[in-house]
Amino acid sequence: MIRKLFLLSSLIAFSGFYAQKTHTVVKGDNPYNISKKYGISVDELYKLNPNVKEGKISIGEVLVVNKTGGVKSAVAEKTGTSALGKIILQPKQTVYGITKQYNISEADLRKLNPNLDSHMKIGDEVILPLDKINKFGGTQPVAATTTEVKIPAATVEVKNTENTTPDDSYTVQEKDNYYKLTRKFNLTQKELFALNPGLEAKGLQPGEMIKVKGNIATTTTTAEEPKAVPAAQTVSTNTYETTSVSDDYVTYTVQAGDTVFGILNKFSVSLDQLLSLNPNLSQGLKTGMVLKIKKLDAGYVKKSGDALNVVLMLPFGFDTDDSRARTLSLDFLAGAKLAIERNAAKGQKLDVKVIDAGNESSFKNSLTQINSDNTDLIIGPFFKSSVLQVLDYVKSNKIPVVAPFANTEDLLKYDNLILIETNEMVYADRIVKEVKSAYSDQKIFIVADEDRSKANYLKSNIEKEIKNASVVIVNSPLDIQLDKNMMTGQSAPVIAVLANDKDSVGDSFASQMIALSKEVANVRAFSMYYSPVFEKKVDDLSAANLVYLMDRKIDTEGDFEKQILAAYKAKYCKTPSKYAVIGFDVVNDMLSRENKKGEIFKQMNKVQTQLATKFEFEKTRNGAYVNKGYRVVRLVPN
């Protein structure tokens, strides 16, 4: 009898232990992002972990993040029901559309569906409160409903005491494929196979743990997505680092070192306004908090009909015989047509009008071809002066305007403008961050271009971030020389930054860094720009630890990329040029964000990569949406 009681007690203890999920704190964690990851509030996190004082957590600390029914209970408490059901996704359904139809906030929807973004294909199932399905579902197909619907847990970095997944590993899910995993973890298929010998032969097995990070035996080029630059590194030319849009508000993510007074000044709002939108601020300002700053201005409203009326304004220059602009425009249009056909084939109703925008001097004549009362989206024109004229022409209608190439400070004030080209100062800020992390008392050289503005910006900000740094601006890569150790007289490594986008200068920079890295170890090279020589001499440049930034690159191993390249070749009997790729990427991305109501701005928070371009938009403090998407490429030595 005693043995039975002991066994029963052990089973009860084990079941409670197993039901409890934990998270091991890693670098960069804070209570806000941990609670968000596991679908609980910060207050719930504190209740589950009474030892956490004032939001202070330590790397390696194990936190309880959920108990049996934790996620379900939190949502049930808010929705007033514990019964859940599932709907089956239909064509054209979006996250936004589901929240509106079923009267549920996006936050609650994501608590019920932690992997929502990867489960938004036609036929997938979405969990919702049963009473809302019954009330608002209409003819929506419904899966079996039950009060015991299992809420899926996040699959990345979810750690519990029973089954720990290492940070460099991932457990394969039932619907995973190579394309999805390479996109998810920023790997090529070759890198994935190199990390997991035998994987290519046997294929992906659900439940199997595979490596997604780590050292690869051969010299490797790794690409990583950009992380938010801390507020301390922002300057007046870059006012959109941590500002975004959510639930019809401009929001701001609190950074380390922020103060309430500083935030009030930054956004020109009063304390009363800030507190009225953020009542929890009365408990104190904490890093990672997302503050509502102000209500968004009324956006564009479609007039009528299901078809989206799209205008492409391209500078063909037929009236001015500008052959260069015409070639660029025809290439852009070729890519755009492929994107239009793909979206139309998926069921999107489109009415597309192509307008010859002439050149900058003759542009005004093209404006009369735009029906401002029945246009839902304008893509183009290319030149900044023309973009300004379009914005003025449609200002009363707030029609969304997409500028593929123009991006200057004076354009940021237009809240119906979408800027595609990533501002160079975003690149410069990232290089400053990279140099700071690599710095160890080395001399720093910056190779300038003719106007030296970017070099001066880099020098000024590096000196702000690194006290007593020795920074020298040079005109040629040949001026980069090894330093001398004052004690031993021996050559010492240096840091070199390329702030010149000419390919010829890139060639010279590469040669000089290769030569210096052969003389002494630990030379560090950084470049704001991509140069073709970087891929030609990848093995040699890896010895210089080269890190460079780039905004466009086609992953020829990706399934999506292969499909688009094949479709383009079948249509035009050639591979796409640079501007054909841009035309496809811009138009395909914009149309994929649109719905039949023309509510493109509701979808701007999605991060998407097309054929070669990464689109990661943030709303500036002034109003415009700016693309911050780029890749950091690191050449890793043997």
Coordinates of C-alpha atoms in Angstrom, one line a residue, residues 59-330:
I59 CA 21.6 35.0 -18.8
G60 CA 21.2 31.3 -18.0
E61 CA 18.3 31.9 -15.6
V62 CA 15.4 29.4 -16.1
L63 CA 12.0 31.0 -16.1
V64 CA 8.6 29.3 -16.0
V65 CA 6.7 30.6 -19.1
N66 CA 3.5 28.5 -19.0
K67 CA 1.6 25.9 -17.1
T68 CA -1.1 23.6 -18.3
G69 CA -3.7 25.6 -20.1
G70 CA -1.7 28.8 -19.6
V71 CA -2.2 30.2 -23.1
K72 CA -5.7 29.0 -23.3
S73 CA -6.6 30.5 -20.0
A74 CA -5.2 33.9 -20.9
V75 CA -7.2 34.1 -24.1
A76 CA -10.3 32.5 -22.5
E77 CA -10.2 35.2 -19.8
K78 CA -10.3 37.9 -22.3
T79 CA -12.8 36.3 -24.8
G80 CA -15.1 35.0 -22.0
T81 CA -15.1 31.4 -23.3
S82 CA -13.0 28.3 -22.9
A83 CA -14.5 26.5 -25.9
L84 CA -12.4 26.7 -29.1
G85 CA -12.8 25.6 -32.7
K86 CA -11.1 25.7 -36.0
I87 CA -11.9 27.4 -39.3
I88 CA -10.4 26.3 -42.6
L89 CA -8.7 29.1 -44.5
Q90 CA -10.2 30.1 -47.8
P91 CA -8.7 32.0 -50.8
K92 CA -7.8 35.6 -50.0
Q93 CA -8.3 35.3 -46.3
T94 CA -5.7 37.3 -44.3
V95 CA -4.8 37.8 -40.7
Y96 CA -6.3 41.3 -40.8
G97 CA -9.5 39.9 -42.5
I98 CA -9.9 37.2 -39.8
T99 CA -9.6 39.8 -37.0
K100 CA -12.2 42.0 -38.5
Q101 CA -14.7 39.2 -39.4
Y102 CA -14.5 37.4 -36.1
N103 CA -14.1 40.5 -33.9
I104 CA -10.9 39.4 -32.3
S105 CA -7.7 41.3 -31.7
E106 CA -4.6 40.3 -33.6
A107 CA -2.8 39.8 -30.3
D108 CA -5.5 37.3 -29.1
L109 CA -5.5 35.6 -32.5
R110 CA -1.7 35.1 -32.3
K111 CA -1.9 33.7 -28.7
L112 CA -4.2 31.0 -30.0
N113 CA -2.1 30.5 -33.1
P114 CA 1.6 31.1 -32.2
N115 CA 2.8 30.0 -35.7
L116 CA 0.1 31.9 -37.5
D117 CA 2.3 33.4 -40.2
S118 CA 3.5 30.0 -41.4
H119 CA 0.0 28.6 -41.4
M120 CA -1.8 31.0 -43.7
K121 CA -2.2 28.8 -46.8
I122 CA -5.5 27.8 -48.3
G123 CA -6.8 24.7 -46.4
D124 CA -4.8 25.4 -43.2
E125 CA -6.7 25.5 -39.9
V126 CA -6.9 28.5 -37.6
I127 CA -8.0 28.3 -34.0
L128 CA -10.7 30.7 -32.8
P129 CA -13.1 31.0 -29.8
L130 CA -16.1 28.8 -30.6
D131 CA -18.7 31.4 -29.8
K132 CA -17.1 33.8 -32.3
I133 CA -17.1 31.1 -35.0
N134 CA -20.8 30.4 -34.4
K135 CA -21.6 34.1 -34.3
F136 CA -19.5 35.5 -37.2
G137 CA -18.5 32.5 -39.3
G138 CA -21.4 32.5 -41.7
T139 CA -20.6 30.0 -44.5
Q140 CA -16.9 29.7 -43.5
P141 CA -15.9 26.0 -43.5
V142 CA -15.3 24.8 -40.0
A143 CA -13.1 21.9 -38.8
A144 CA -14.2 19.7 -35.9
T145 CA -14.9 21.9 -32.8
T146 CA -14.1 20.9 -29.2
T147 CA -13.5 22.4 -25.8
E148 CA -10.1 20.6 -25.9
V149 CA -8.5 22.2 -29.0
K150 CA -4.7 21.9 -28.5
I151 CA -3.0 25.2 -28.9
P152 CA 0.3 24.7 -30.8
A153 CA 3.5 26.0 -29.1
A154 CA 6.2 28.0 -30.8
T155 CA 8.7 25.7 -32.3
V156 CA 11.9 27.8 -32.1
E157 CA 13.8 28.2 -28.9
V158 CA 11.0 26.8 -26.7
K159 CA 12.8 25.0 -24.0
N160 CA 11.4 22.8 -21.2
T161 CA 12.9 20.7 -18.5
E162 CA 11.8 17.5 -20.2
N163 CA 13.1 18.1 -23.8
T164 CA 15.6 20.8 -24.4
T165 CA 16.3 21.9 -28.0
P166 CA 19.8 23.5 -28.4
D167 CA 20.0 27.1 -29.7
D168 CA 21.7 25.9 -32.9
S169 CA 19.1 23.2 -33.6
Y170 CA 15.5 23.0 -34.8
T171 CA 12.9 20.2 -34.6
V172 CA 11.4 19.5 -38.1
Q173 CA 7.7 20.1 -38.3
E174 CA 5.2 18.2 -40.4
K175 CA 4.8 20.8 -43.1
D176 CA 8.4 21.9 -43.3
N177 CA 10.4 21.8 -46.6
Y178 CA 13.9 22.9 -47.6
Y179 CA 12.7 26.2 -49.0
K180 CA 10.9 27.2 -45.8
L181 CA 13.8 26.3 -43.6
T182 CA 16.4 28.1 -45.7
R183 CA 14.3 31.2 -45.6
K184 CA 13.5 30.8 -41.9
F185 CA 17.2 30.4 -40.8
N186 CA 18.9 32.4 -43.6
L187 CA 20.8 29.5 -45.0
T188 CA 21.3 28.2 -48.5
Q189 CA 20.4 24.5 -49.2
K190 CA 24.1 23.8 -49.5
E191 CA 24.8 25.2 -46.0
L192 CA 21.8 23.3 -44.6
F193 CA 23.2 20.0 -46.1
A194 CA 26.7 20.8 -44.9
L195 CA 25.5 21.2 -41.4
N196 CA 23.5 18.0 -41.6
P197 CA 25.4 15.2 -43.4
G198 CA 23.0 12.7 -45.0
L199 CA 20.0 15.1 -44.8
E200 CA 19.9 15.5 -48.6
A201 CA 19.7 11.8 -49.2
K202 CA 17.1 10.9 -46.6
G203 CA 15.0 14.1 -46.7
L204 CA 13.3 15.9 -43.8
Q205 CA 11.7 13.7 -41.2
P206 CA 9.1 15.3 -38.9
G207 CA 10.2 15.2 -35.3
E208 CA 13.9 14.9 -36.2
M209 CA 16.3 17.5 -34.8
I210 CA 18.6 19.2 -37.3
K211 CA 21.3 21.8 -37.0
V212 CA 20.6 25.3 -38.4
K213 CA 23.6 27.1 -37.0
G214 CA 27.3 26.2 -36.6
N215 CA 30.6 26.0 -38.3
I216 CA 30.7 24.6 -41.8
A217 CA 33.8 22.7 -42.8
T218 CA 34.6 24.8 -45.9
T219 CA 34.9 28.5 -46.3
T220 CA 31.3 29.8 -46.1
T221 CA 29.4 32.9 -47.0
T222 CA 26.7 33.4 -44.4
A223 CA 23.9 35.9 -44.7
E224 CA 22.0 37.3 -41.7
E225 CA 19.0 39.5 -41.4
P226 CA 19.5 43.0 -39.9
K227 CA 18.6 43.6 -36.3
A228 CA 17.2 46.8 -35.0
V229 CA 19.9 49.4 -34.4
P230 CA 19.9 50.6 -30.8
A231 CA 18.4 54.1 -30.3
A232 CA 21.8 55.4 -29.2
Q233 CA 23.1 54.9 -32.8
T234 CA 20.3 56.9 -34.5
V235 CA 20.7 60.4 -35.9
S236 CA 18.4 63.0 -37.3
T237 CA 18.7 61.5 -40.8
N238 CA 17.4 58.2 -39.6
T239 CA 14.3 58.7 -37.5
Y240 CA 12.5 55.4 -38.0
E241 CA 14.7 52.8 -36.2
T242 CA 12.2 51.6 -33.6
T243 CA 9.0 53.2 -34.8
S244 CA 6.3 51.1 -36.4
V245 CA 2.6 50.8 -37.0
S246 CA 0.2 48.5 -35.0
D247 CA -3.6 48.5 -34.5
D248 CA -4.0 51.9 -36.2
Y249 CA -1.3 53.6 -34.0
V250 CA 2.2 54.8 -34.5
T251 CA 4.1 52.7 -31.9
Y252 CA 7.6 52.9 -30.4
T253 CA 9.7 50.1 -28.8
V254 CA 11.5 51.4 -25.7
Q255 CA 15.3 51.1 -26.0
A256 CA 17.9 50.7 -23.2
G257 CA 18.7 54.2 -21.9
D258 CA 15.3 55.8 -22.9
T259 CA 13.5 58.1 -20.6
V260 CA 10.0 59.3 -20.6
F261 CA 11.2 62.9 -21.0
G262 CA 13.3 61.9 -24.0
I263 CA 10.4 60.1 -25.6
L264 CA 8.1 63.1 -25.1
N265 CA 10.7 65.3 -26.9
K266 CA 11.4 62.8 -29.6
F267 CA 7.7 62.6 -30.7
S268 CA 6.5 66.1 -29.6
V269 CA 3.7 64.7 -27.5
S270 CA 2.6 65.7 -24.0
L271 CA 2.8 63.4 -20.9
D272 CA -1.1 63.4 -20.7
Q273 CA -1.3 62.1 -24.3
L274 CA 1.3 59.4 -23.7
L275 CA -0.3 58.2 -20.4
S276 CA -3.8 58.2 -21.9
L277 CA -2.7 55.8 -24.6
N278 CA -0.4 53.8 -22.3
P279 CA -1.9 53.4 -18.8
N280 CA 0.7 50.8 -17.8
L281 CA 3.4 53.4 -18.1
S282 CA 2.4 54.5 -14.6
Q283 CA 4.2 51.4 -13.4
G284 CA 7.5 52.5 -14.9
L285 CA 9.3 52.7 -18.2
K286 CA 10.9 49.3 -19.2
T287 CA 13.1 48.3 -22.0
G288 CA 11.1 46.4 -24.7
M289 CA 7.8 48.0 -23.9
V290 CA 5.8 49.0 -27.0
L291 CA 4.2 52.4 -26.5
K292 CA 1.4 53.8 -28.5
I293 CA 2.4 57.3 -29.5
K294 CA -0.5 58.7 -31.5
K295 CA -3.5 57.7 -33.6
L296 CA -2.7 57.3 -37.3
D297 CA -4.2 59.7 -39.7
A298 CA -7.0 58.4 -41.8
G299 CA -5.6 56.3 -44.7
Y300 CA -6.7 55.7 -48.2
V301 CA -10.2 54.5 -48.7
K302 CA -11.1 52.7 -51.9
K303 CA -14.1 54.2 -53.8
S304 CA -15.8 51.2 -55.3
G305 CA -15.5 47.8 -57.0
D306 CA -13.4 44.8 -56.3
A307 CA -10.8 45.3 -59.0
L308 CA -7.7 47.2 -57.9
N309 CA -6.9 50.1 -60.3
V310 CA -3.1 50.3 -60.5
V311 CA -1.0 52.8 -62.4
L312 CA 2.6 52.2 -63.5
M313 CA 4.4 55.5 -64.2
L314 CA 7.6 54.7 -66.1
P315 CA 10.0 57.2 -67.9
F316 CA 9.9 55.6 -71.4
G317 CA 11.0 59.0 -72.8
F318 CA 9.4 58.5 -76.2
D319 CA 8.8 62.2 -76.6
T320 CA 12.4 63.1 -75.6
D321 CA 14.2 60.1 -77.2
D322 CA 15.9 59.2 -74.0
S323 CA 17.2 55.7 -74.8
R324 CA 18.8 55.0 -71.4
A325 CA 15.6 55.7 -69.5
R326 CA 13.6 53.7 -72.1
T327 CA 15.8 50.6 -71.6
L328 CA 15.5 50.8 -67.9
S329 CA 11.7 51.3 -68.0
L330 CA 11.2 48.4 -70.5

